[in-house]
CSV table of N, CA, C and O in Angstrom, one decimal:
chain,number,residue,atom,x,y,z
A,1459,UNK,N,0.7,-0.9,0.6
A,1459,UNK,CA,0.3,0.2,-0.3
A,1459,UNK,C,0.9,1.7,0.3
A,1459,UNK,O,0.3,2.4,-0.6
A,1460,UNK,N,1.9,1.4,0.7
A,1460,UNK,CA,2.9,2.1,0.7
A,1460,UNK,C,3.2,2.7,-0.7
A,1460,UNK,O,3.5,3.8,-1.0
A,1461,UNK,N,3.7,1.6,-1.2
A,1461,UNK,CA,4.2,1.8,-2.6
A,1461,UNK,C,2.8,2.3,-3.3
A,1461,UNK,O,3.3,3.5,-4.7
A,1462,UNK,N,2.3,2.6,-3.5
A,1462,UNK,CA,1.1,3.0,-3.9
A,1462,UNK,C,0.5,4.8,-3.7
A,1462,UNK,O,0.8,5.7,-4.9
A,1463,UNK,N,0.8,4.7,-2.7
A,1463,UNK,CA,1.0,6.4,-2.4
A,1463,UNK,C,2.2,7.2,-2.9
A,1463,UNK,O,2.2,8.4,-3.2
A,1464,UNK,N,3.5,6.3,-2.7
A,1464,UNK,CA,4.4,7.3,-3.6
A,1464,UNK,C,4.3,7.6,-5.3
A,1464,UNK,O,4.5,8.4,-5.3
A,1465,UNK,N,3.9,6.1,-5.7
A,1465,UNK,CA,3.3,6.7,-7.2
A,1465,UNK,C,2.4,7.5,-7.2
A,1465,UNK,O,3.1,8.7,-8.1
A,1466,UNK,N,1.1,7.7,-6.3
A,1466,UNK,CA,0.5,8.6,-6.4
A,1466,UNK,C,1.2,10.5,-5.9
A,1466,UNK,O,0.9,10.5,-6.7
A,1467,UNK,N,2.0,10.3,-5.0
A,1467,UNK,CA,2.8,11.6,-4.8
A,1467,UNK,C,3.2,12.0,-5.7
A,1467,UNK,O,4.2,12.7,-6.1
A,1468,UNK,N,4.8,10.8,-6.5
A,1468,UNK,CA,5.3,11.7,-6.8
A,1468,UNK,C,4.3,11.9,-8.6
A,1468,UNK,O,5.3,13.0,-9.5
A,1469,UNK,N,3.5,11.0,-8.8
A,1469,UNK,CA,3.1,11.5,-9.8
A,1469,UNK,C,2.3,13.1,-10.2
A,1469,UNK,O,2.0,14.5,-10.9
A,1470,UNK,N,1.6,13.3,-8.9
A,1470,UNK,CA,1.5,14.6,-8.4
A,1470,UNK,C,2.4,15.9,-8.5
A,1470,UNK,O,2.0,17.1,-8.8
A,1471,UNK,N,4.0,15.2,-8.8
A,1471,UNK,CA,4.6,16.1,-8.2
A,1471,UNK,C,5.2,16.5,-9.7
A,1471,UNK,O,5.6,17.9,-10.2
A,1472,UNK,N,5.6,15.5,-10.3
A,1472,UNK,CA,5.9,15.4,-11.6
A,1472,UNK,C,4.5,16.4,-12.6
A,1472,UNK,O,4.9,16.9,-13.5
A,1473,UNK,N,3.0,16.0,-12.3
A,1473,UNK,CA,1.8,17.1,-13.1
A,1473,UNK,C,2.7,18.4,-12.3
A,1473,UNK,O,1.8,18.9,-13.4
A,1474,UNK,N,2.6,19.0,-11.7
A,1474,UNK,CA,2.8,19.9,-11.5
A,1474,UNK,C,3.8,20.7,-12.2
A,1474,UNK,O,3.7,22.1,-12.0
A,1475,UNK,N,4.9,20.5,-11.9
A,1475,UNK,CA,6.4,20.1,-12.7
A,1475,UNK,C,5.6,20.2,-14.5
A,1475,UNK,O,5.7,21.9,-14.7
A,1476,UNK,N,5.5,19.8,-14.7
A,1476,UNK,CA,4.5,20.1,-15.9
A,1476,UNK,C,3.7,20.6,-16.9
A,1476,UNK,O,4.1,21.7,-17.4
A,1477,UNK,N,3.1,21.1,-16.1
A,1477,UNK,CA,2.2,22.1,-15.2
A,1477,UNK,C,3.3,23.6,-15.5
A,1477,UNK,O,2.4,24.5,-16.6
A,1478,UNK,N,3.8,23.6,-14.8
A,1478,UNK,CA,4.6,25.2,-14.6
A,1478,UNK,C,5.5,25.1,-16.4
A,1478,UNK,O,5.6,26.5,-16.6
A,1479,UNK,N,5.6,24.2,-16.8
A,1479,UNK,CA,6.5,23.9,-17.9
A,1479,UNK,C,5.7,24.4,-19.0
A,1479,UNK,O,5.7,23.4,-20.8
A,1480,UNK,N,3.6,24.6,-19.9
A,1480,UNK,CA,3.3,23.8,-20.4
A,1480,UNK,C,3.3,24.8,-21.4
A,1480,UNK,O,3.2,24.5,-22.6
A,1481,UNK,N,3.6,26.1,-21.7
A,1481,UNK,CA,4.4,26.4,-23.3
A,1481,UNK,C,4.6,26.0,-23.8
A,1481,UNK,O,4.3,25.8,-25.2
A,1482,UNK,N,5.1,25.0,-23.4
A,1482,UNK,CA,6.0,24.6,-24.7
A,1482,UNK,C,6.0,22.7,-24.4
A,1482,UNK,O,4.9,22.2,-23.8
A,1483,UNK,N,6.9,21.8,-25.4
A,1483,UNK,CA,6.2,20.6,-26.1
A,1483,UNK,C,6.3,19.3,-24.7
A,1483,UNK,O,5.7,19.0,-24.5
A,1484,UNK,N,7.8,20.1,-24.1
A,1484,UNK,CA,8.2,19.6,-22.8
A,1484,UNK,C,7.3,19.2,-21.6
A,1484,UNK,O,7.2,18.3,-20.8
A,1485,UNK,N,6.1,20.3,-21.2
A,1485,UNK,CA,5.5,20.9,-20.3
A,1485,UNK,C,3.9,20.0,-20.9
A,1485,UNK,O,3.5,19.0,-19.5
A,1486,UNK,N,3.7,18.9,-21.9
A,1486,UNK,CA,3.1,18.5,-22.0
A,1486,UNK,C,3.4,17.4,-21.9
A,1486,UNK,O,2.5,16.1,-21.4
A,1487,UNK,N,4.3,16.9,-22.5
A,1487,UNK,CA,4.4,14.9,-22.3
A,1487,UNK,C,5.0,15.1,-20.8
A,1487,UNK,O,4.4,14.3,-20.6
A,1488,UNK,N,5.7,15.6,-20.3
A,1488,UNK,CA,5.9,15.8,-18.4
A,1488,UNK,C,4.4,15.7,-17.8
A,1488,UNK,O,4.0,15.0,-17.1
A,1489,UNK,N,3.4,16.7,-18.3
A,1489,UNK,CA,2.3,16.7,-17.5
A,1489,UNK,C,1.4,14.9,-18.0
A,1489,UNK,O,0.7,14.5,-17.0
A,1490,UNK,N,1.4,15.2,-19.0
A,1490,UNK,CA,0.7,13.9,-19.3
A,1490,UNK,C,1.0,12.4,-18.0
A,1490,UNK,O,0.8,11.5,-18.0
A,1491,UNK,N,2.9,12.5,-18.6
A,1491,UNK,CA,3.2,11.2,-18.1
A,1491,UNK,C,3.1,11.7,-16.0
A,1491,UNK,O,2.5,10.3,-15.5
A,1492,UNK,N,2.6,13.1,-15.8
A,1492,UNK,CA,2.6,12.9,-14.0
A,1492,UNK,C,1.0,12.5,-13.6
A,1492,UNK,O,0.7,11.4,-13.3
A,1493,UNK,N,0.5,12.9,-14.9
A,1493,UNK,CA,-1.3,12.4,-15.0
A,1493,UNK,C,-1.8,10.7,-14.4
A,1493,UNK,O,-2.0,10.6,-14.0
A,1494,UNK,N,-0.3,10.1,-15.5
A,1494,UNK,CA,-0.4,8.9,-15.8
A,1494,UNK,C,-0.4,7.8,-14.5
A,1494,UNK,O,-1.1,6.9,-14.0
A,1495,UNK,N,1.1,8.4,-13.5
A,1495,UNK,CA,1.3,8.0,-12.6
A,1495,UNK,C,0.5,8.0,-11.7
A,1495,UNK,O,0.4,7.3,-10.8
A,1496,UNK,N,-0.6,9.2,-11.8
A,1496,UNK,CA,-1.8,9.2,-10.7
A,1496,UNK,C,-3.0,8.3,-10.9
A,1496,UNK,O,-3.2,7.4,-10.2
A,1497,UNK,N,-3.2,8.2,-11.8
A,1497,UNK,CA,-4.2,7.4,-12.5
A,1497,UNK,C,-4.0,5.8,-11.8
A,1497,UNK,O,-4.5,5.5,-12.1
A,1498,UNK,N,-2.2,5.4,-12.6
A,1498,UNK,CA,-1.7,3.8,-11.6
A,1498,UNK,C,-1.8,3.7,-10.7
A,1498,UNK,O,-2.0,2.5,-10.4
A,1499,UNK,N,-1.4,4.5,-9.4
A,1499,UNK,CA,-1.3,4.9,-8.0
A,1499,UNK,C,-2.8,4.1,-7.5
A,1499,UNK,O,-2.9,4.0,-6.7
A,1500,UNK,N,-4.0,5.0,-8.3
A,1500,UNK,CA,-5.4,5.1,-7.8
A,1500,UNK,C,-5.6,3.7,-7.6
A,1500,UNK,O,-5.9,3.1,-7.1
A,1501,UNK,N,-5.5,3.3,-9.2
A,1501,UNK,CA,-6.1,2.3,-9.5
A,1501,UNK,C,-5.5,0.4,-8.9
A,1501,UNK,O,-6.4,-0.4,-8.1
A,1502,UNK,N,-3.8,1.0,-8.8
A,1502,UNK,CA,-3.4,0.2,-7.6
A,1502,UNK,C,-3.7,-0.2,-6.2
A,1502,UNK,O,-4.2,-1.0,-6.0
A,1503,UNK,N,-4.2,1.0,-5.8
A,1503,UNK,CA,-4.8,0.9,-4.6
A,1503,UNK,C,-6.3,0.0,-4.3
A,1503,UNK,O,-6.8,-0.6,-3.2
A,1504,UNK,N,-7.7,-0.3,-5.3
A,1504,UNK,CA,-7.9,-0.8,-5.2
A,1504,UNK,C,-8.3,-2.1,-6.3
A,1504,UNK,O,-9.0,-2.5,-6.2
A,1505,UNK,N,-6.8,-2.7,-6.7
A,1505,UNK,CA,-6.6,-3.5,-6.8
A,1505,UNK,C,-7.1,-5.2,-6.0
A,1505,UNK,O,-5.7,-4.8,-4.2
A,1506,UNK,N,-7.1,-6.3,-6.0
A,1506,UNK,CA,-7.1,-7.2,-5.4
A,1506,UNK,C,-5.7,-7.7,-4.8
A,1506,UNK,O,-4.9,-8.4,-6.2
A,1507,UNK,N,-5.0,-8.0,-3.8
A,1507,UNK,CA,-4.1,-8.6,-3.9
A,1507,UNK,C,-4.2,-10.3,-4.3
A,1507,UNK,O,-5.9,-10.6,-4.1
A,1508,UNK,N,-3.3,-10.5,-5.0
A,1508,UNK,CA,-3.6,-11.8,-5.5
A,1508,UNK,C,-3.4,-13.1,-4.3
A,1508,UNK,O,-2.9,-12.4,-3.6
A,1509,UNK,N,-4.1,-14.3,-5.0
A,1509,UNK,CA,-4.0,-15.4,-4.0
A,1509,UNK,C,-2.7,-16.0,-3.2
A,1509,UNK,O,-2.3,-16.4,-4.4
A,1510,UNK,N,-2.5,-16.1,-2.1
A,1510,UNK,CA,-1.0,-17.7,-2.6
A,1510,UNK,C,-2.1,-18.8,-3.1
A,1510,UNK,O,-2.9,-19.3,-2.7
A,1511,UNK,N,-0.8,-20.0,-4.2
A,1511,UNK,CA,-1.5,-20.6,-4.2
A,1511,UNK,C,-1.5,-22.2,-3.9
A,1511,UNK,O,-0.2,-22.1,-2.2
A,1512,UNK,N,-2.6,-23.0,-3.0
A,1512,UNK,CA,-3.1,-24.2,-2.0
A,1512,UNK,C,-1.9,-25.1,-2.6
A,1512,UNK,O,-1.5,-25.3,-3.4
A,1513,UNK,N,-1.2,-25.1,-1.9
A,1513,UNK,CA,0.3,-26.6,-1.7
A,1513,UNK,C,-0.4,-28.0,-1.4
A,1513,UNK,O,-1.2,-28.1,-0.9
A,1514,UNK,N,0.4,-28.4,-1.9
A,1514,UNK,CA,-0.3,-30.2,-2.5
A,1514,UNK,C,0.4,-31.0,-1.3
A,1514,UNK,O,1.0,-31.1,-1.9
A,1515,UNK,N,-0.2,-30.6,-0.1
A,1515,UNK,CA,0.3,-32.0,1.1
A,1515,UNK,C,-0.1,-32.6,1.1
A,1515,UNK,O,-1.9,-32.7,1.7
């Protein structure tokens, strides 16, 4: 769960950096990358954990 918050926080920071660089082409790319990180962090928070396979004993 901590990794999800780290990805989300990095996405916010990168998005803000891209927002301030927007008049240029680099700004739009950086903003989009940051928004993608935010989305992936949020989606990962709602993902179910994988079940461990049952052992055959």
